[in-house]
Amino acid sequence: MQISAFQDGMFFLLSHVNSTDAATEVVQDASKVGLSLKGNYTSDGFWKFTSSAVFAATVVTTIGYGNISPSSTAGQIFCVFFALFGIPLNMVVLNRVGKYMLALERNISDFLEGKTGRRKCTRFFVHLVSYLSGAVLFFVVPMIVFQEHEGWTFSQAIYYCFITLSTIGFGDFVADSNPDKVYPEWYSVLMACWIFFGLAWLSLLINHSIDILERLSAHLKQRWTRGKPQEGSGGAKDGDPETQETQLEEEDEMKKTPIT
C-alpha cells in the first residue's frame, strides 16, 4: 500500500509539474531509492554493498557515469578525499599490473623464440594472440553478459564496453542500474573486476600502440636522414645527437623487462 501510494503521489506530481527539469529530478530521485516506475515494488536501490563497490571503482578510475552521486554533505566530503588519494593509487596499481602483463607476454615470447629461433615472427604472433585474447575477454564476453542481463543490443553493449574502459563514461548506458531488473549477487563484483583488469589491458594496448608509432617515426626519420643529400661536411653523421638518441631508444627497446 505504501509503495502504491508513493507511486500514485509521484505520478500526480509529474502530471502537475511545469518544468521538465523538475520532472527529471523527481524520476532520478525515485530511481536512486530503488523505486520501479513500471512495477509496484522497490529494489535495494543503488547504495547497496555491491553497487557501492562499483561506484567506488568508477570514482578511482575517473569513469564517472553520473547516474549516482553522494547527496549528503559528509558523503560528498568523503568522496573528495577518497578520489584525491584513490585516483593516484589506482594509477600506480594499474601501471604495475600492466607491467606484469607486459613482462608475462615477453617471457612467453622469449620462450617461444628459444624453441623456434624466429624472433620477429614469434613476437608478432605473441602480440596478435595477446590482442585477440584481450578483445575476447574484455569486450566480447562482457558484451554477451550485458546483452543477456541488461537487454541491450550487441551494438549498445560493445558501445558501453568501450565507453567504460576508455574512461569516457557518458552515462547514457550504465549496467546494474535498472530498478526493474533483479541482478544476481555476483554481477556487480564481476563488473568491478572487469573494469579494473580491462583498464589495465587497455592501458597496455595503448602503450603498445604508442611504442609502434614511435618506432615507425624513428624508422622514417632515420631513413630520411640517411637519404638526405650531403652539403659539404654536413649531413647525417654517426656523431649526430639525434641519430644517437634514436639508436639508444632502439637499444632500450631490445632490453627485457624482468618481473620484480
GROMACS .gro file of C-alpha atoms in nm:
model
  260
    1MET     CA    1   0.000   0.000   0.000
    2GLN     CA    2   0.281   0.242   0.087
    3ILE     CA    3   0.461   0.174  -0.241
    4SER     CA    4   0.139   0.215  -0.439
    5ALA     CA    5   0.055   0.539  -0.260
    6PHE     CA    6   0.404   0.671  -0.321
    7GLN     CA    7   0.380   0.585  -0.689
    8ASP     CA    8   0.039   0.750  -0.718
    9GLY     CA    9   0.173   1.061  -0.550
   10MET     CA   10   0.477   1.068  -0.774
   11PHE     CA   11   0.273   1.034  -1.092
   12PHE     CA   12   0.039   1.305  -0.965
   13LEU     CA   13   0.339   1.530  -0.908
   14LEU     CA   14   0.477   1.453  -1.252
   15SER     CA   15   0.143   1.537  -1.413
   16HIS     CA   16   0.133   1.877  -1.243
   17VAL     CA   17   0.489   1.999  -1.272
   18ASN     CA   18   0.552   2.268  -1.526
   19SER     CA   19   0.925   2.217  -1.560
   20THR     CA   20   1.093   1.932  -1.742
   21ASP     CA   21   1.394   1.964  -1.511
   22ALA     CA   22   1.173   1.920  -1.206
   23ALA     CA   23   1.014   1.610  -1.357
   24THR     CA   24   1.355   1.467  -1.440
   25GLU     CA   25   1.477   1.532  -1.087
   26VAL     CA   26   1.175   1.350  -0.941
   27VAL     CA   27   1.234   1.048  -1.165
   28GLN     CA   28   1.605   1.038  -1.080
   29ASP     CA   29   1.539   1.060  -0.707
   30ALA     CA   30   1.283   0.782  -0.728
   31SER     CA   31   1.522   0.564  -0.927
   32LYS     CA   32   1.806   0.622  -0.679
   33VAL     CA   33   1.599   0.490  -0.389
   34GLY     CA   34   1.512   0.181  -0.591
   35LEU     CA   35   1.155   0.262  -0.693
   36SER     CA   36   1.038   0.090  -1.009
   37LEU     CA   37   0.831   0.314  -1.233
   38LYS     CA   38   0.683   0.014  -1.414
   39GLY     CA   39   0.613  -0.232  -1.134
   40ASN     CA   40   0.455  -0.199  -0.792
   41TYR     CA   41   0.770  -0.278  -0.597
   42THR     CA   42   1.104  -0.140  -0.487
   43SER     CA   43   1.455  -0.278  -0.523
   44ASP     CA   44   1.750  -0.236  -0.288
   45GLY     CA   45   1.845   0.089  -0.455
   46PHE     CA   46   2.187   0.189  -0.582
   47TRP     CA   47   2.354   0.218  -0.243
   48LYS     CA   48   2.383  -0.149  -0.160
   49PHE     CA   49   2.724  -0.303  -0.097
   50THR     CA   50   2.795  -0.440  -0.444
   51SER     CA   51   2.670  -0.131  -0.628
   52SER     CA   52   2.867   0.090  -0.391
   53ALA     CA   53   3.179  -0.109  -0.481
   54VAL     CA   54   3.114  -0.039  -0.850
   55PHE     CA   55   3.061   0.329  -0.767
   56ALA     CA   56   3.397   0.335  -0.585
   57ALA     CA   57   3.560   0.173  -0.889
   58THR     CA   58   3.412   0.436  -1.122
   59VAL     CA   59   3.543   0.712  -0.895
   60VAL     CA   60   3.906   0.598  -0.871
   61THR     CA   61   3.915   0.511  -1.243
   62THR     CA   62   3.768   0.854  -1.331
   63ILE     CA   63   3.488   0.695  -1.536
   64GLY     CA   64   3.219   0.888  -1.351
   65TYR     CA   65   2.892   0.780  -1.514
   66GLY     CA   66   2.696   1.038  -1.318
   67ASN     CA   67   2.393   0.816  -1.263
   68ILE     CA   68   2.453   0.814  -0.886
   69SER     CA   69   2.636   1.054  -0.660
   70PRO     CA   70   2.658   1.123  -0.286
   71SER     CA   71   2.386   1.359  -0.171
   72SER     CA   72   2.482   1.424   0.191
   73THR     CA   73   2.750   1.675   0.287
   74ALA     CA   74   2.953   1.413   0.473
   75GLY     CA   75   2.934   1.176   0.176
   76GLN     CA   76   3.046   1.445  -0.067
   77ILE     CA   77   3.342   1.545   0.152
   78PHE     CA   78   3.443   1.181   0.192
   79CYS     CA   79   3.415   1.131  -0.186
   80VAL     CA   80   3.652   1.423  -0.244
   81PHE     CA   81   3.924   1.279  -0.018
   82PHE     CA   82   3.858   0.926  -0.143
   83ALA     CA   83   3.912   1.040  -0.504
   84LEU     CA   84   4.209   1.257  -0.405
   85PHE     CA   85   4.402   0.958  -0.271
   86GLY     CA   86   4.232   0.680  -0.468
   87ILE     CA   87   4.293   0.809  -0.821
   88PRO     CA   88   4.677   0.831  -0.795
   89LEU     CA   89   4.692   0.500  -0.610
   90ASN     CA   90   4.476   0.336  -0.874
   91MET     CA   91   4.703   0.469  -1.150
   92VAL     CA   92   5.006   0.320  -0.974
   93VAL     CA   93   4.834  -0.016  -0.934
   94LEU     CA   94   4.714  -0.022  -1.296
   95ASN     CA   95   5.063   0.067  -1.415
   96ARG     CA   96   5.209  -0.218  -1.209
   97VAL     CA   97   4.950  -0.466  -1.336
   98GLY     CA   98   5.018  -0.353  -1.693
   99LYS     CA   99   5.392  -0.407  -1.645
  100TYR     CA  100   5.332  -0.759  -1.512
  101MET     CA  101   5.111  -0.835  -1.812
  102LEU     CA  102   5.380  -0.699  -2.045
  103ALA     CA  103   5.652  -0.897  -1.865
  104LEU     CA  104   5.445  -1.215  -1.892
  105GLU     CA  105   5.397  -1.152  -2.262
  106ARG     CA  106   5.772  -1.101  -2.310
  107ASN     CA  107   5.857  -1.416  -2.113
  108ILE     CA  108   5.626  -1.618  -2.336
  109SER     CA  109   5.782  -1.454  -2.641
  110ASP     CA  110   6.135  -1.537  -2.521
  111PHE     CA  111   6.036  -1.897  -2.452
  112LEU     CA  112   5.889  -1.941  -2.799
  113GLU     CA  113   6.189  -1.767  -2.956
  114GLY     CA  114   6.416  -2.026  -2.795
  115LYS     CA  115   6.205  -2.304  -2.941
  116THR     CA  116   6.153  -2.167  -3.291
  117GLY     CA  117   6.453  -1.938  -3.342
  118ARG     CA  118   6.241  -1.683  -3.526
  119ARG     CA  119   6.237  -1.359  -3.335
  120LYS     CA  120   6.016  -1.128  -3.542
  121CYS     CA  121   5.755  -1.391  -3.630
  122THR     CA  122   5.733  -1.507  -3.270
  123ARG     CA  123   5.687  -1.157  -3.131
  124PHE     CA  124   5.423  -1.076  -3.391
  125PHE     CA  125   5.237  -1.397  -3.309
  126VAL     CA  126   5.252  -1.334  -2.932
  127HIS     CA  127   5.131  -0.976  -2.973
  128LEU     CA  128   4.849  -1.088  -3.201
  129VAL     CA  129   4.734  -1.358  -2.958
  130SER     CA  130   4.754  -1.110  -2.670
  131TYR     CA  131   4.539  -0.855  -2.853
  132LEU     CA  132   4.282  -1.111  -2.961
  133SER     CA  133   4.262  -1.271  -2.616
  134GLY     CA  134   4.215  -0.933  -2.450
  135ALA     CA  135   3.948  -0.833  -2.702
  136VAL     CA  136   3.757  -1.155  -2.637
  137LEU     CA  137   3.795  -1.140  -2.259
  138PHE     CA  138   3.721  -0.770  -2.208
  139PHE     CA  139   3.487  -0.692  -2.497
  140VAL     CA  140   3.319  -0.998  -2.648
  141VAL     CA  141   3.241  -1.187  -2.325
  142PRO     CA  142   3.115  -0.877  -2.136
  143MET     CA  143   2.912  -0.782  -2.443
  144ILE     CA  144   2.730  -1.116  -2.426
  145VAL     CA  145   2.679  -1.085  -2.049
  146PHE     CA  146   2.539  -0.730  -2.075
  147GLN     CA  147   2.316  -0.829  -2.364
  148GLU     CA  148   2.177  -1.112  -2.151
  149HIS     CA  149   2.126  -0.926  -1.821
  150GLU     CA  150   2.056  -0.571  -1.940
  151GLY     CA  151   1.853  -0.646  -2.251
  152TRP     CA  152   2.079  -0.431  -2.469
  153THR     CA  153   2.159  -0.496  -2.832
  154PHE     CA  154   2.511  -0.609  -2.922
  155SER     CA  155   2.594  -0.266  -3.061
  156GLN     CA  156   2.480  -0.097  -2.739
  157ALA     CA  157   2.676  -0.347  -2.530
  158ILE     CA  158   3.001  -0.303  -2.724
  159TYR     CA  159   2.946   0.074  -2.712
  160TYR     CA  160   2.910   0.058  -2.334
  161CYS     CA  161   3.223  -0.158  -2.301
  162PHE     CA  162   3.436   0.088  -2.496
  163ILE     CA  163   3.295   0.399  -2.327
  164THR     CA  164   3.363   0.240  -1.987
  165LEU     CA  165   3.714   0.103  -2.046
  166SER     CA  166   3.823   0.422  -2.218
  167THR     CA  167   3.704   0.610  -1.904
  168ILE     CA  168   3.488   0.841  -2.117
  169GLY     CA  169   3.183   0.743  -1.913
  170PHE     CA  170   2.895   0.927  -2.081
  171GLY     CA  171   2.643   0.759  -1.851
  172ASP     CA  172   2.377   0.705  -2.119
  173PHE     CA  173   2.417   0.329  -2.068
  174VAL     CA  174   2.501   0.201  -1.720
  175ALA     CA  175   2.494  -0.163  -1.616
  176ASP     CA  176   2.341  -0.278  -1.287
  177SER     CA  177   2.126   0.033  -1.258
  178ASN     CA  178   1.780  -0.071  -1.378
  179PRO     CA  179   1.535  -0.096  -1.084
  180ASP     CA  180   1.301  -0.307  -1.298
  181LYS     CA  181   1.557  -0.589  -1.316
  182VAL     CA  182   1.679  -0.827  -1.048
  183TYR     CA  183   2.053  -0.878  -1.079
  184PRO     CA  184   2.248  -1.172  -0.932
  185GLU     CA  185   2.483  -1.101  -0.643
  186TRP     CA  186   2.797  -1.177  -0.846
  187TYR     CA  187   2.702  -0.931  -1.119
  188SER     CA  188   2.838  -0.616  -0.953
  189VAL     CA  189   3.154  -0.791  -0.832
  190LEU     CA  190   3.221  -0.919  -1.182
  191MET     CA  191   3.170  -0.568  -1.317
  192ALA     CA  192   3.424  -0.420  -1.074
  193CYS     CA  193   3.683  -0.685  -1.168
  194TRP     CA  194   3.613  -0.633  -1.538
  195ILE     CA  195   3.665  -0.257  -1.506
  196PHE     CA  196   3.993  -0.296  -1.316
  197PHE     CA  197   4.162  -0.558  -1.534
  198GLY     CA  198   4.007  -0.418  -1.852
  199LEU     CA  199   4.163  -0.079  -1.783
  200ALA     CA  200   4.500  -0.244  -1.724
  201TRP     CA  201   4.472  -0.433  -2.055
  202LEU     CA  202   4.359  -0.125  -2.245
  203SER     CA  203   4.646   0.072  -2.095
  204LEU     CA  204   4.885  -0.198  -2.216
  205LEU     CA  205   4.726  -0.183  -2.562
  206ILE     CA  206   4.764   0.195  -2.577
  207ASN     CA  207   5.128   0.169  -2.467
  208HIS     CA  208   5.190  -0.086  -2.742
  209SER     CA  209   5.028   0.143  -2.998
  210ILE     CA  210   5.240   0.438  -2.884
  211ASP     CA  211   5.551   0.218  -2.900
  212ILE     CA  212   5.468   0.111  -3.256
  213LEU     CA  213   5.412   0.471  -3.365
  214GLU     CA  214   5.738   0.583  -3.204
  215ARG     CA  215   5.930   0.301  -3.374
  216LEU     CA  216   5.772   0.388  -3.709
  217SER     CA  217   5.851   0.756  -3.661
  218ALA     CA  218   6.214   0.680  -3.568
  219HIS     CA  219   6.250   0.445  -3.867
  220LEU     CA  220   6.113   0.701  -4.112
  221LYS     CA  221   6.325   0.974  -3.959
  222GLN     CA  222   6.637   0.760  -3.984
  223ARG     CA  223   6.568   0.675  -4.349
  224TRP     CA  224   6.501   1.039  -4.433
  225THR     CA  225   6.825   1.145  -4.261
  226ARG     CA  226   7.029   0.884  -4.448
  227GLY     CA  227   6.874   0.976  -4.782
  228LYS     CA  228   6.926   1.349  -4.733
  229PRO     CA  229   7.190   1.491  -4.972
  230GLN     CA  230   7.512   1.591  -4.803
  231GLU     CA  231   7.615   1.956  -4.805
  232GLY     CA  232   7.992   1.985  -4.770
  233SER     CA  233   8.092   1.823  -4.447
  234GLY     CA  234   7.738   1.838  -4.317
  235GLY     CA  235   7.477   1.567  -4.348
  236ALA     CA  236   7.400   1.277  -4.122
  237LYS     CA  237   7.695   1.152  -3.923
  238ASP     CA  238   7.741   0.886  -3.668
  239GLY     CA  239   7.806   1.154  -3.410
  240ASP     CA  240   7.475   1.329  -3.473
  241PRO     CA  241   7.292   1.365  -3.136
  242GLU     CA  242   6.953   1.285  -3.292
  243THR     CA  243   7.090   0.967  -3.453
  244GLN     CA  244   7.250   0.862  -3.124
  245GLU     CA  245   6.924   0.924  -2.942
  246THR     CA  246   6.735   0.710  -3.191
  247GLN     CA  247   6.991   0.430  -3.156
  248LEU     CA  248   6.972   0.447  -2.777
  249GLU     CA  249   6.593   0.425  -2.790
  250GLU     CA  250   6.614   0.118  -3.014
  251GLU     CA  251   6.867  -0.043  -2.779
  252ASP     CA  252   6.644   0.027  -2.478
  253GLU     CA  253   6.351  -0.138  -2.654
  254MET     CA  254   6.563  -0.451  -2.702
  255LYS     CA  255   6.619  -0.488  -2.329
  256LYS     CA  256   6.398  -0.724  -2.144
  257THR     CA  257   6.191  -0.603  -1.851
  258PRO     CA  258   6.231  -0.862  -1.570
  259ILE     CA  259   5.943  -0.943  -1.335
  260THR     CA  260   6.004  -0.779  -0.997
   0.00000   0.00000   0.00000
